[in-house]
Amino acid sequence: MTSETKASIAIAGGGLLGRLLAWRLSRRELDITLFEAGDLSMPEGACWAAAGMISPLSELVQGEKEIYTLGLESLKLWMDWSKQLEKQTGREVEFRQAGSVLVAHGKDRSELAQFLRDLHGKLGTLEKDQVQSLDARGLRALEPALERFDQGLFLRGEADINNHRLLPLLLSALRQQGVTLRERTKVGCEQNRVCFTEGQEQFDCVIDCRGLGAKDGIEGLRGVRGEVMVVESREVVLQRPVRLLHPRYSLYAVPRRDGRTVIGATEIESEDMSPISVRSSMELSSALFSLNPAFAEARIVETRVNCRPATLDNRPLIHNARGQIRVNGLYRHGYLLAPAMVQQVEEIVTEQLLQVV
Ligand SMILES: Cc1cc2nc3c(=O)[nH]c(=O)nc-3n(C[C@H](O)[C@H](O)[C@H](O)COP(=O)(O)OP(=O)(O)OC[C@H]3O[C@@H](n4cnc5c(N)ncnc54)[C@H](O)[C@@H]3O)c2cc1C
């Protein structure tokens, strides 16, 4: 690279991380090429199957404080970035910060108390505006469809994003910003080099965002299967993500503006990508029915299965070597963590390029 030419960056993988990173980096004086094994207009990665919840507190109960802290950073970034993306593309991303509601059936009510205890244990103190206990009236004021329940918790700061709007909008923004898009191009990543079956290409920096496709470079990277169903109901309308706590089986339901609701629960230690099982679809359906029996008439319009890319300790990973950066292991927290991770990678890229000049 000379001072007159732009630095060249290759990003491998056009899923959530790859698109977001390409969007941020292409706003600077950089020459960005995005390589994707599949078709960018029909994403195949975990990003498309996901429910798009951005829920730092809900995830903290099962996870590490590091995830929570990064999640809070990401939340702030999503607020800003979603507005920027909307301005740029003239279309709505459907980022919503309306909090989330947790409920449990009578016999499982202790799950709500346990949830609070776990949060206290991890955070020490809890602010009232972080978690609010709801009685039947408070619950109905927020979620009229949850009339069966007489108590719940409201996590005011949590959010969600409609990934089926976000990912295509990011693609349009990449086109607008002149990113070179190389679809149906499966690549390997090396220092300063991207390799294909027919050869290789040199770059000032290669950023590996291939999710599960990066197993050749990240020891222990594994897939954790997730299954979701999308239902359409005219009768039951939720206002925000709802989680039904249960000792063995927890359901989440994320409503979209078009009357559809994405529901999921399962996390299976398997890389099987075959369609949803009868057992999972029955369990999801009956948990949904137990939220509100009028869901019985909902139509199942779609099912999705994919595997979350996870490291050995389920923590996100950024590996920085000169001329090559690997970012991976977003596991069940892709939407929760991606902006904070992308920002860290942007800083590393800047440092690396300063060393090259
Ligand atoms: C059912 C389900 C529900 C989820 N719900 C949530 C949620 O509510 N909230 C949340 O925060 N997270 C959620 N997640 C997790 C989230 O989807 C992932 O953490 C996130 O998608 C990971 O992003 P990524 O870019 O690393 O990988 P991916 O999104 O998988 O993208 C990787 C991309 O790399 C491409 N690729 C692979 N190999 C190659 C190669 N050799 N060359 C070129 N391209 C390649 C793939 O085709 C793909 O497009 C969910 C996941 C699943 C499966």
GROMACS .gro file of C-alpha atoms and ligand atoms in nm:
model
  410
    1MET     CA    1   0.000   0.000   0.000
    2THR     CA    2   0.131   0.347  -0.084
    3SER     CA    3   0.002   0.668   0.069
    4GLU     CA    4  -0.196   0.737  -0.256
    5THR     CA    5  -0.373   0.398  -0.272
    6LYS     CA    6  -0.644   0.287  -0.035
    7ALA     CA    7  -0.568   0.000   0.201
    8SER     CA    8  -0.736  -0.322   0.087
    9ILE     CA    9  -0.940  -0.526   0.333
   10ALA     CA   10  -1.092  -0.867   0.266
   11ILE     CA   11  -1.381  -0.978   0.483
   12ALA     CA   12  -1.464  -1.348   0.460
   13GLY     CA   13  -1.825  -1.436   0.546
   14GLY     CA   14  -2.127  -1.219   0.469
   15GLY     CA   15  -2.336  -1.311   0.774
   16LEU     CA   16  -2.411  -1.076   1.061
   17LEU     CA   17  -2.053  -0.989   1.158
   18GLY     CA   18  -1.920  -0.971   0.802
   19ARG     CA   19  -2.196  -0.737   0.680
   20LEU     CA   20  -2.186  -0.512   0.982
   21LEU     CA   21  -1.809  -0.485   0.968
   22ALA     CA   22  -1.806  -0.421   0.593
   23TRP     CA   23  -2.065  -0.146   0.644
   24ARG     CA   24  -1.866   0.027   0.916
   25LEU     CA   25  -1.527  -0.005   0.746
   26SER     CA   26  -1.652   0.103   0.404
   27ARG     CA   27  -1.747   0.440   0.551
   28ARG     CA   28  -1.375   0.506   0.569
   29GLU     CA   29  -1.112   0.543   0.295
   30LEU     CA   30  -1.066   0.169   0.257
   31ASP     CA   31  -1.107  -0.071  -0.031
   32ILE     CA   32  -1.336  -0.346   0.103
   33THR     CA   33  -1.410  -0.683  -0.058
   34LEU     CA   34  -1.669  -0.911   0.101
   35PHE     CA   35  -1.649  -1.284   0.019
   36GLU     CA   36  -1.954  -1.501   0.085
   37ALA     CA   37  -1.981  -1.875   0.020
   38GLY     CA   38  -2.354  -1.855  -0.046
   39ASP     CA   39  -2.587  -1.599  -0.193
   40LEU     CA   40  -2.591  -1.264  -0.013
   41SER     CA   41  -2.958  -1.205  -0.089
   42MET     CA   42  -3.048  -1.540   0.070
   43PRO     CA   43  -2.837  -1.559   0.387
   44GLU     CA   44  -2.763  -1.912   0.502
   45GLY     CA   45  -2.577  -1.841   0.825
   46ALA     CA   46  -2.705  -1.844   1.181
   47CYS     CA   47  -2.789  -1.474   1.136
   48TRP     CA   48  -3.099  -1.552   0.929
   49ALA     CA   49  -3.241  -1.816   1.162
   50ALA     CA   50  -3.202  -1.594   1.469
   51ALA     CA   51  -3.480  -1.425   1.662
   52GLY     CA   52  -3.286  -1.097   1.694
   53MET     CA   53  -3.325  -1.046   2.069
   54ILE     CA   54  -3.083  -0.802   2.229
   55SER     CA   55  -3.127  -0.899   2.590
   56PRO     CA   56  -2.826  -0.842   2.815
   57LEU     CA   57  -3.007  -0.910   3.145
   58SER     CA   58  -3.196  -1.220   3.032
   59GLU     CA   59  -2.873  -1.368   2.901
   60LEU     CA   60  -2.671  -1.277   3.210
   61VAL     CA   61  -2.850  -1.535   3.422
   62GLN     CA   62  -2.694  -1.818   3.220
   63GLY     CA   63  -2.383  -1.635   3.105
   64GLU     CA   64  -2.080  -1.430   3.196
   65LYS     CA   65  -2.071  -1.069   3.308
   66GLU     CA   66  -1.844  -0.992   3.011
   67ILE     CA   67  -2.134  -1.075   2.777
   68TYR     CA   68  -2.360  -0.842   2.973
   69THR     CA   69  -2.112  -0.553   2.955
   70LEU     CA   70  -2.051  -0.600   2.584
   71GLY     CA   71  -2.428  -0.631   2.538
   72LEU     CA   72  -2.489  -0.293   2.699
   73GLU     CA   73  -2.227  -0.137   2.470
   74SER     CA   74  -2.393  -0.298   2.170
   75LEU     CA   75  -2.735  -0.175   2.272
   76LYS     CA   76  -2.613   0.184   2.260
   77LEU     CA   77  -2.449   0.124   1.926
   78TRP     CA   78  -2.761  -0.039   1.780
   79MET     CA   79  -2.965   0.271   1.873
   80ASP     CA   80  -2.727   0.488   1.678
   81TRP     CA   81  -2.641   0.251   1.393
   82SER     CA   82  -3.000   0.153   1.318
   83LYS     CA   83  -3.085   0.524   1.276
   84GLN     CA   84  -2.784   0.573   1.048
   85LEU     CA   85  -2.882   0.272   0.840
   86GLU     CA   86  -3.242   0.393   0.814
   87LYS     CA   87  -3.125   0.736   0.702
   88GLN     CA   88  -2.894   0.585   0.444
   89THR     CA   89  -3.140   0.336   0.295
   90GLY     CA   90  -3.465   0.525   0.354
   91ARG     CA   91  -3.620   0.212   0.509
   92GLU     CA   92  -3.703   0.103   0.859
   93VAL     CA   93  -3.476  -0.147   1.032
   94GLU     CA   94  -3.728  -0.226   1.308
   95PHE     CA   95  -3.496  -0.192   1.603
   96ARG     CA   96  -3.723  -0.174   1.907
   97GLN     CA   97  -3.632  -0.099   2.264
   98ALA     CA   98  -3.958  -0.178   2.440
   99GLY     CA   99  -3.810  -0.407   2.705
  100SER     CA  100  -3.898  -0.771   2.753
  101VAL     CA  101  -4.143  -0.947   2.981
  102LEU     CA  102  -4.081  -1.268   3.174
  103VAL     CA  103  -4.364  -1.485   3.304
  104ALA     CA  104  -4.402  -1.830   3.459
  105HIS     CA  105  -4.703  -2.052   3.521
  106GLY     CA  106  -4.833  -2.082   3.879
  107LYS     CA  107  -4.640  -2.397   3.968
  108ASP     CA  108  -4.319  -2.256   3.821
  109ARG     CA  109  -4.347  -1.914   3.983
  110SER     CA  110  -4.033  -1.975   4.185
  111GLU     CA  111  -3.847  -1.942   3.852
  112LEU     CA  112  -3.915  -1.567   3.856
  113ALA     CA  113  -3.776  -1.533   4.208
  114GLN     CA  114  -3.478  -1.748   4.110
  115PHE     CA  115  -3.417  -1.529   3.807
  116LEU     CA  116  -3.404  -1.221   4.031
  117ARG     CA  117  -3.173  -1.395   4.278
  118ASP     CA  118  -2.940  -1.493   3.996
  119LEU     CA  119  -2.929  -1.136   3.868
  120HIS     CA  120  -2.858  -1.002   4.215
  121GLY     CA  121  -2.585  -1.261   4.253
  122LYS     CA  122  -2.417  -1.150   3.931
  123LEU     CA  123  -2.470  -0.775   3.949
  124GLY     CA  124  -2.482  -0.704   4.322
  125THR     CA  125  -2.748  -0.436   4.306
  126LEU     CA  126  -3.032  -0.396   4.062
  127GLU     CA  127  -3.181  -0.061   3.971
  128LYS     CA  128  -3.559  -0.034   3.969
  129ASP     CA  129  -3.553   0.078   3.608
  130GLN     CA  130  -3.357  -0.236   3.512
  131VAL     CA  131  -3.604  -0.491   3.649
  132GLN     CA  132  -3.957  -0.423   3.762
  133SER     CA  133  -4.182  -0.680   3.928
  134LEU     CA  134  -4.530  -0.684   3.778
  135ASP     CA  135  -4.860  -0.781   3.935
  136ALA     CA  136  -5.156  -0.891   3.723
  137ARG     CA  137  -5.262  -0.534   3.649
  138GLY     CA  138  -4.914  -0.415   3.559
  139LEU     CA  139  -4.865  -0.717   3.338
  140ARG     CA  140  -5.194  -0.664   3.155
  141ALA     CA  141  -5.113  -0.297   3.101
  142LEU     CA  142  -4.795  -0.398   2.920
  143GLU     CA  143  -4.909  -0.722   2.755
  144PRO     CA  144  -5.289  -0.760   2.741
  145ALA     CA  145  -5.247  -1.101   2.573
  146LEU     CA  146  -5.085  -1.244   2.889
  147GLU     CA  147  -5.411  -1.238   3.086
  148ARG     CA  148  -5.352  -1.590   3.219
  149PHE     CA  149  -5.059  -1.478   3.429
  150ASP     CA  150  -5.083  -1.284   3.751
  151GLN     CA  151  -4.720  -1.182   3.789
  152GLY     CA  152  -4.411  -1.123   3.585
  153LEU     CA  153  -4.091  -0.926   3.544
  154PHE     CA  154  -4.029  -0.635   3.313
  155LEU     CA  155  -3.674  -0.581   3.185
  156ARG     CA  156  -3.715  -0.230   3.059
  157GLY     CA  157  -3.387  -0.177   2.873
  158GLU     CA  158  -3.395  -0.488   2.654
  159ALA     CA  159  -3.445  -0.464   2.281
  160ASP     CA  160  -3.479  -0.663   1.961
  161ILE     CA  161  -3.410  -0.611   1.594
  162ASN     CA  162  -3.584  -0.756   1.291
  163ASN     CA  163  -3.294  -0.943   1.134
  164HIS     CA  164  -3.497  -1.011   0.818
  165ARG     CA  165  -3.500  -0.636   0.760
  166LEU     CA  166  -3.154  -0.557   0.894
  167LEU     CA  167  -2.954  -0.802   0.682
  168PRO     CA  168  -3.100  -0.700   0.342
  169LEU     CA  169  -3.068  -0.332   0.438
  170LEU     CA  170  -2.703  -0.380   0.526
  171LEU     CA  171  -2.655  -0.540   0.185
  172SER     CA  172  -2.810  -0.236   0.009
  173ALA     CA  173  -2.588  -0.007   0.215
  174LEU     CA  174  -2.280  -0.208   0.111
  175ARG     CA  175  -2.378  -0.168  -0.254
  176GLN     CA  176  -2.426   0.207  -0.204
  177GLN     CA  177  -2.086   0.235  -0.038
  178GLY     CA  178  -1.906   0.059  -0.322
  179VAL     CA  179  -1.804  -0.259  -0.138
  180THR     CA  180  -1.690  -0.529  -0.382
  181LEU     CA  181  -1.924  -0.823  -0.329
  182ARG     CA  182  -1.797  -1.170  -0.422
  183GLU     CA  183  -2.083  -1.416  -0.370
  184ARG     CA  184  -2.079  -1.792  -0.413
  185THR     CA  185  -1.709  -1.773  -0.337
  186LYS     CA  186  -1.596  -2.005  -0.061
  187VAL     CA  187  -1.261  -1.891   0.074
  188GLY     CA  188  -0.988  -1.987   0.317
  189CYS     CA  189  -0.819  -1.715   0.525
  190GLU     CA  190  -0.446  -1.666   0.577
  191GLN     CA  191  -0.226  -1.373   0.672
  192ASN     CA  192  -0.276  -1.106   0.403
  193ARG     CA  193  -0.427  -1.372   0.176
  194VAL     CA  194  -0.761  -1.512   0.078
  195CYS     CA  195  -0.747  -1.853  -0.093
  196PHE     CA  196  -0.996  -2.013  -0.334
  197THR     CA  197  -0.983  -2.335  -0.530
  198GLU     CA  198  -0.847  -2.146  -0.833
  199GLY     CA  199  -0.584  -1.940  -0.654
  200GLN     CA  200  -0.538  -1.664  -0.404
  201GLU     CA  201  -0.550  -1.287  -0.363
  202GLN     CA  202  -0.342  -1.050  -0.152
  203PHE     CA  203  -0.488  -0.789   0.085
  204ASP     CA  204  -0.345  -0.553   0.344
  205CYS     CA  205  -0.565  -0.722   0.600
  206VAL     CA  206  -0.795  -1.027   0.599
  207ILE     CA  207  -1.082  -1.044   0.848
  208ASP     CA  208  -1.229  -1.388   0.904
  209CYS     CA  209  -1.601  -1.368   0.986
  210ARG     CA  210  -1.695  -1.711   0.850
  211GLY     CA  211  -1.883  -1.827   1.159
  212LEU     CA  212  -1.888  -2.207   1.160
  213GLY     CA  213  -1.702  -2.200   0.827
  214ALA     CA  214  -1.386  -2.096   1.017
  215LYS     CA  215  -1.327  -2.434   1.183
  216ASP     CA  216  -1.002  -2.473   0.989
  217GLY     CA  217  -0.855  -2.178   1.182
  218ILE     CA  218  -1.015  -2.190   1.528
  219GLU     CA  219  -0.955  -2.491   1.747
  220GLY     CA  220  -1.264  -2.626   1.918
  221LEU     CA  221  -1.512  -2.411   1.726
  222ARG     CA  222  -1.843  -2.596   1.727
  223GLY     CA  223  -2.203  -2.550   1.619
  224VAL     CA  224  -2.491  -2.544   1.867
  225ARG     CA  225  -2.819  -2.622   1.698
  226GLY     CA  226  -3.115  -2.389   1.737
  227GLU     CA  227  -3.468  -2.421   1.602
  228VAL     CA  228  -3.735  -2.156   1.561
  229MET     CA  229  -4.090  -2.151   1.429
  230VAL     CA  230  -4.262  -1.845   1.289
  231VAL     CA  231  -4.635  -1.827   1.356
  232GLU     CA  232  -4.896  -1.586   1.232
  233SER     CA  233  -5.194  -1.497   1.447
  234ARG     CA  234  -5.470  -1.240   1.408
  235GLU     CA  235  -5.600  -1.297   1.757
  236VAL     CA  236  -5.294  -1.276   1.980
  237VAL     CA  237  -5.070  -0.974   1.960
  238LEU     CA  238  -4.765  -0.935   2.179
  239GLN     CA  239  -4.597  -0.596   2.211
  240ARG     CA  240  -4.242  -0.704   2.288
  241PRO     CA  241  -4.031  -1.019   2.340
  242VAL     CA  242  -4.181  -1.247   2.605
  243ARG     CA  243  -4.001  -1.530   2.783
  244LEU     CA  244  -4.187  -1.809   2.954
  245LEU     CA  245  -3.966  -1.948   3.233
  246HIS     CA  246  -3.985  -2.316   3.311
  247PRO     CA  247  -3.744  -2.543   3.504
  248ARG     CA  248  -3.663  -2.751   3.196
  249TYR     CA  249  -3.803  -2.571   2.897
  250SER     CA  250  -3.802  -2.194   2.842
  251LEU     CA  251  -3.983  -2.040   2.548
  252TYR     CA  252  -3.918  -1.703   2.388
  253ALA     CA  253  -4.168  -1.531   2.162
  254VAL     CA  254  -4.060  -1.227   1.959
  255PRO     CA  255  -4.343  -1.044   1.782
  256ARG     CA  256  -4.284  -0.871   1.450
  257ARG     CA  257  -4.488  -0.585   1.313
  258ASP     CA  258  -4.650  -0.794   1.041
  259GLY     CA  259  -4.849  -1.010   1.286
  260ARG     CA  260  -4.587  -1.283   1.288
  261THR     CA  261  -4.413  -1.409   1.600
  262VAL     CA  262  -4.080  -1.588   1.607
  263ILE     CA  263  -4.073  -1.854   1.877
  264GLY     CA  264  -3.786  -2.066   1.994
  265ALA     CA  265  -3.636  -2.238   2.292
  266THR     CA  266  -3.411  -2.518   2.203
  267GLU     CA  267  -3.036  -2.533   2.229
  268ILE     CA  268  -2.897  -2.867   2.125
  269GLU     CA  269  -2.530  -2.971   2.137
  270SER     CA  270  -2.528  -3.089   1.779
  271GLU     CA  271  -2.424  -2.963   1.437
  272ASP     CA  272  -2.719  -3.131   1.272
  273MET     CA  273  -2.877  -2.886   1.026
  274SER     CA  274  -3.171  -3.109   0.933
  275PRO     CA  275  -3.525  -2.966   0.962
  276ILE     CA  276  -3.702  -2.913   1.294
  277SER     CA  277  -3.806  -3.232   1.474
  278VAL     CA  278  -4.164  -3.328   1.555
  279ARG     CA  279  -4.076  -3.322   1.926
  280SER     CA  280  -3.938  -2.966   1.908
  281SER     CA  281  -4.234  -2.839   1.709
  282MET     CA  282  -4.475  -2.999   1.959
  283GLU     CA  283  -4.290  -2.856   2.258
  284LEU     CA  284  -4.272  -2.510   2.105
  285SER     CA  285  -4.640  -2.520   2.006
  286SER     CA  286  -4.761  -2.636   2.346
  287ALA     CA  287  -4.549  -2.376   2.530
  288LEU     CA  288  -4.691  -2.109   2.300
  289PHE     CA  289  -5.045  -2.236   2.357
  290SER     CA  290  -4.985  -2.211   2.730
  291LEU     CA  291  -4.902  -1.839   2.692
  292ASN     CA  292  -5.243  -1.775   2.539
  293PRO     CA  293  -5.476  -2.053   2.413
  294ALA     CA  294  -5.583  -1.833   2.121
  295PHE     CA  295  -5.241  -1.913   1.971
  296ALA     CA  296  -5.398  -2.251   1.884
  297GLU     CA  297  -5.541  -2.093   1.571
  298ALA     CA  298  -5.210  -1.937   1.468
  299ARG     CA  299  -5.060  -2.060   1.143
  300ILE     CA  300  -4.708  -2.200   1.135
  301VAL     CA  301  -4.567  -2.011   0.838
  302GLU     CA  302  -4.201  -2.100   0.861
  303THR     CA  303  -3.951  -2.310   1.053
  304ARG     CA  304  -3.578  -2.239   1.063
  305VAL     CA  305  -3.283  -2.439   1.185
  306ASN     CA  306  -2.919  -2.337   1.209
  307CYS     CA  307  -2.614  -2.372   1.431
  308ARG     CA  308  -2.466  -2.097   1.644
  309PRO     CA  309  -2.087  -2.072   1.616
  310ALA     CA  310  -1.946  -2.133   1.966
  311THR     CA  311  -1.596  -2.154   2.114
  312LEU     CA  312  -1.489  -2.406   2.379
  313ASP     CA  313  -1.583  -2.167   2.663
  314ASN     CA  314  -1.879  -2.011   2.478
  315ARG     CA  315  -1.707  -1.672   2.485
  316PRO     CA  316  -1.665  -1.446   2.182
  317LEU     CA  317  -1.321  -1.439   2.032
  318ILE     CA  318  -1.110  -1.181   1.849
  319HIS     CA  319  -0.772  -1.311   1.740
  320ASN     CA  320  -0.538  -1.047   1.611
  321ALA     CA  321  -0.230  -1.139   1.408
  322ARG     CA  322  -0.062  -0.906   1.163
  323GLY     CA  323  -0.250  -0.912   0.834
  324GLN     CA  324  -0.525  -1.133   0.970
  325ILE     CA  325  -0.800  -1.089   1.227
  326ARG     CA  326  -1.042  -1.363   1.329
  327VAL     CA  327  -1.368  -1.277   1.497
  328ASN     CA  328  -1.604  -1.553   1.597
  329GLY     CA  329  -1.783  -1.745   1.873
  330LEU     CA  330  -2.084  -1.517   1.900
  331TYR     CA  331  -2.283  -1.827   2.000
  332ARG     CA  332  -2.637  -1.734   2.111
  333HIS     CA  333  -2.539  -1.367   2.138
  334GLY     CA  334  -2.478  -1.254   1.782
  335TYR     CA  335  -2.722  -0.962   1.788
  336LEU     CA  336  -2.642  -0.890   2.149
  337LEU     CA  337  -2.269  -0.860   2.084
  338ALA     CA  338  -2.201  -0.783   1.718
  339PRO     CA  339  -2.174  -0.400   1.733
  340ALA     CA  340  -1.935  -0.406   2.030
  341MET     CA  341  -1.721  -0.671   1.859
  342VAL     CA  342  -1.724  -0.482   1.530
  343GLN     CA  343  -1.610  -0.168   1.706
  344GLN     CA  344  -1.317  -0.354   1.862
  345VAL     CA  345  -1.220  -0.496   1.522
  346GLU     CA  346  -1.238  -0.147   1.366
  347GLU     CA  347  -0.983  -0.028   1.624
  348ILE     CA  348  -0.752  -0.321   1.551
  349VAL     CA  349  -0.774  -0.259   1.176
  350THR     CA  350  -0.680   0.105   1.229
  351GLU     CA  351  -0.377   0.003   1.436
  352GLN     CA  352  -0.265  -0.256   1.181
  353LEU     CA  353  -0.296  -0.015   0.890
  354LEU     CA  354  -0.100   0.254   1.074
  355GLN     CA  355   0.183   0.002   1.109
  356VAL     CA  356   0.171  -0.078   0.736
  357VAL     CA  357   0.197   0.287   0.619
  358LIG     C1  358  -3.211  -2.041   1.608
  358LIG     C2  359  -3.118  -1.929   1.646
  358LIG     C3  360  -3.166  -1.822   1.720
  358LIG     C4  361  -3.081  -1.717   1.756
  358LIG     N1  362  -3.133  -1.610   1.822
  358LIG     C5  363  -3.051  -1.508   1.861
  358LIG     C6  364  -3.104  -1.396   1.930
  358LIG     O1  365  -3.225  -1.385   1.954
  358LIG     N2  366  -3.017  -1.299   1.971
  358LIG     C7  367  -2.883  -1.306   1.945
  358LIG     O2  368  -2.809  -1.217   1.988
  358LIG     N3  369  -2.831  -1.411   1.875
  358LIG     C8  370  -2.912  -1.510   1.833
  358LIG     N4  371  -2.861  -1.617   1.763
  358LIG     C9  372  -2.715  -1.623   1.739
  358LIG    C10  373  -2.670  -1.543   1.615
  358LIG     O3  374  -2.751  -1.576   1.506
  358LIG    C11  375  -2.525  -1.578   1.583
  358LIG     O4  376  -2.445  -1.557   1.697
  358LIG    C12  377  -2.471  -1.489   1.468
  358LIG     O5  378  -2.547  -1.508   1.353
  358LIG    C13  379  -2.324  -1.519   1.440
  358LIG     O6  380  -2.283  -1.430   1.339
  358LIG     P1  381  -2.161  -1.462   1.242
  358LIG     O7  382  -2.156  -1.353   1.141
  358LIG     O8  383  -2.040  -1.493   1.323
  358LIG     O9  384  -2.200  -1.601   1.172
  358LIG     P2  385  -2.313  -1.629   1.066
  358LIG    O10  386  -2.428  -1.540   1.088
  358LIG    O11  387  -2.336  -1.777   1.069
  358LIG    O12  388  -2.244  -1.591   0.927
  358LIG    C14  389  -2.132  -1.662   0.874
  358LIG    C15  390  -2.130  -1.640   0.724
  358LIG    O13  391  -2.007  -1.689   0.671
  358LIG    C16  392  -2.033  -1.757   0.549
  358LIG     N5  393  -1.925  -1.854   0.524
  358LIG    C17  394  -1.900  -1.970   0.591
  358LIG     N6  395  -1.790  -2.030   0.541
  358LIG    C18  396  -1.743  -1.950   0.442
  358LIG    C19  397  -1.631  -1.956   0.354
  358LIG     N7  398  -1.542  -2.059   0.359
  358LIG     N8  399  -1.614  -1.856   0.263
  358LIG    C20  400  -1.701  -1.751   0.258
  358LIG     N9  401  -1.810  -1.740   0.339
  358LIG    C21  402  -1.829  -1.837   0.431
  358LIG    C22  403  -2.168  -1.824   0.575
  358LIG    O14  404  -2.232  -1.859   0.453
  358LIG    C23  405  -2.241  -1.712   0.650
  358LIG    O15  406  -2.307  -1.625   0.563
  358LIG    C24  407  -2.943  -1.721   1.721
  358LIG    C25  408  -2.896  -1.828   1.645
  358LIG    C26  409  -2.982  -1.930   1.608
  358LIG    C27  410  -2.928  -2.044   1.524
   0.00000   0.00000   0.00000
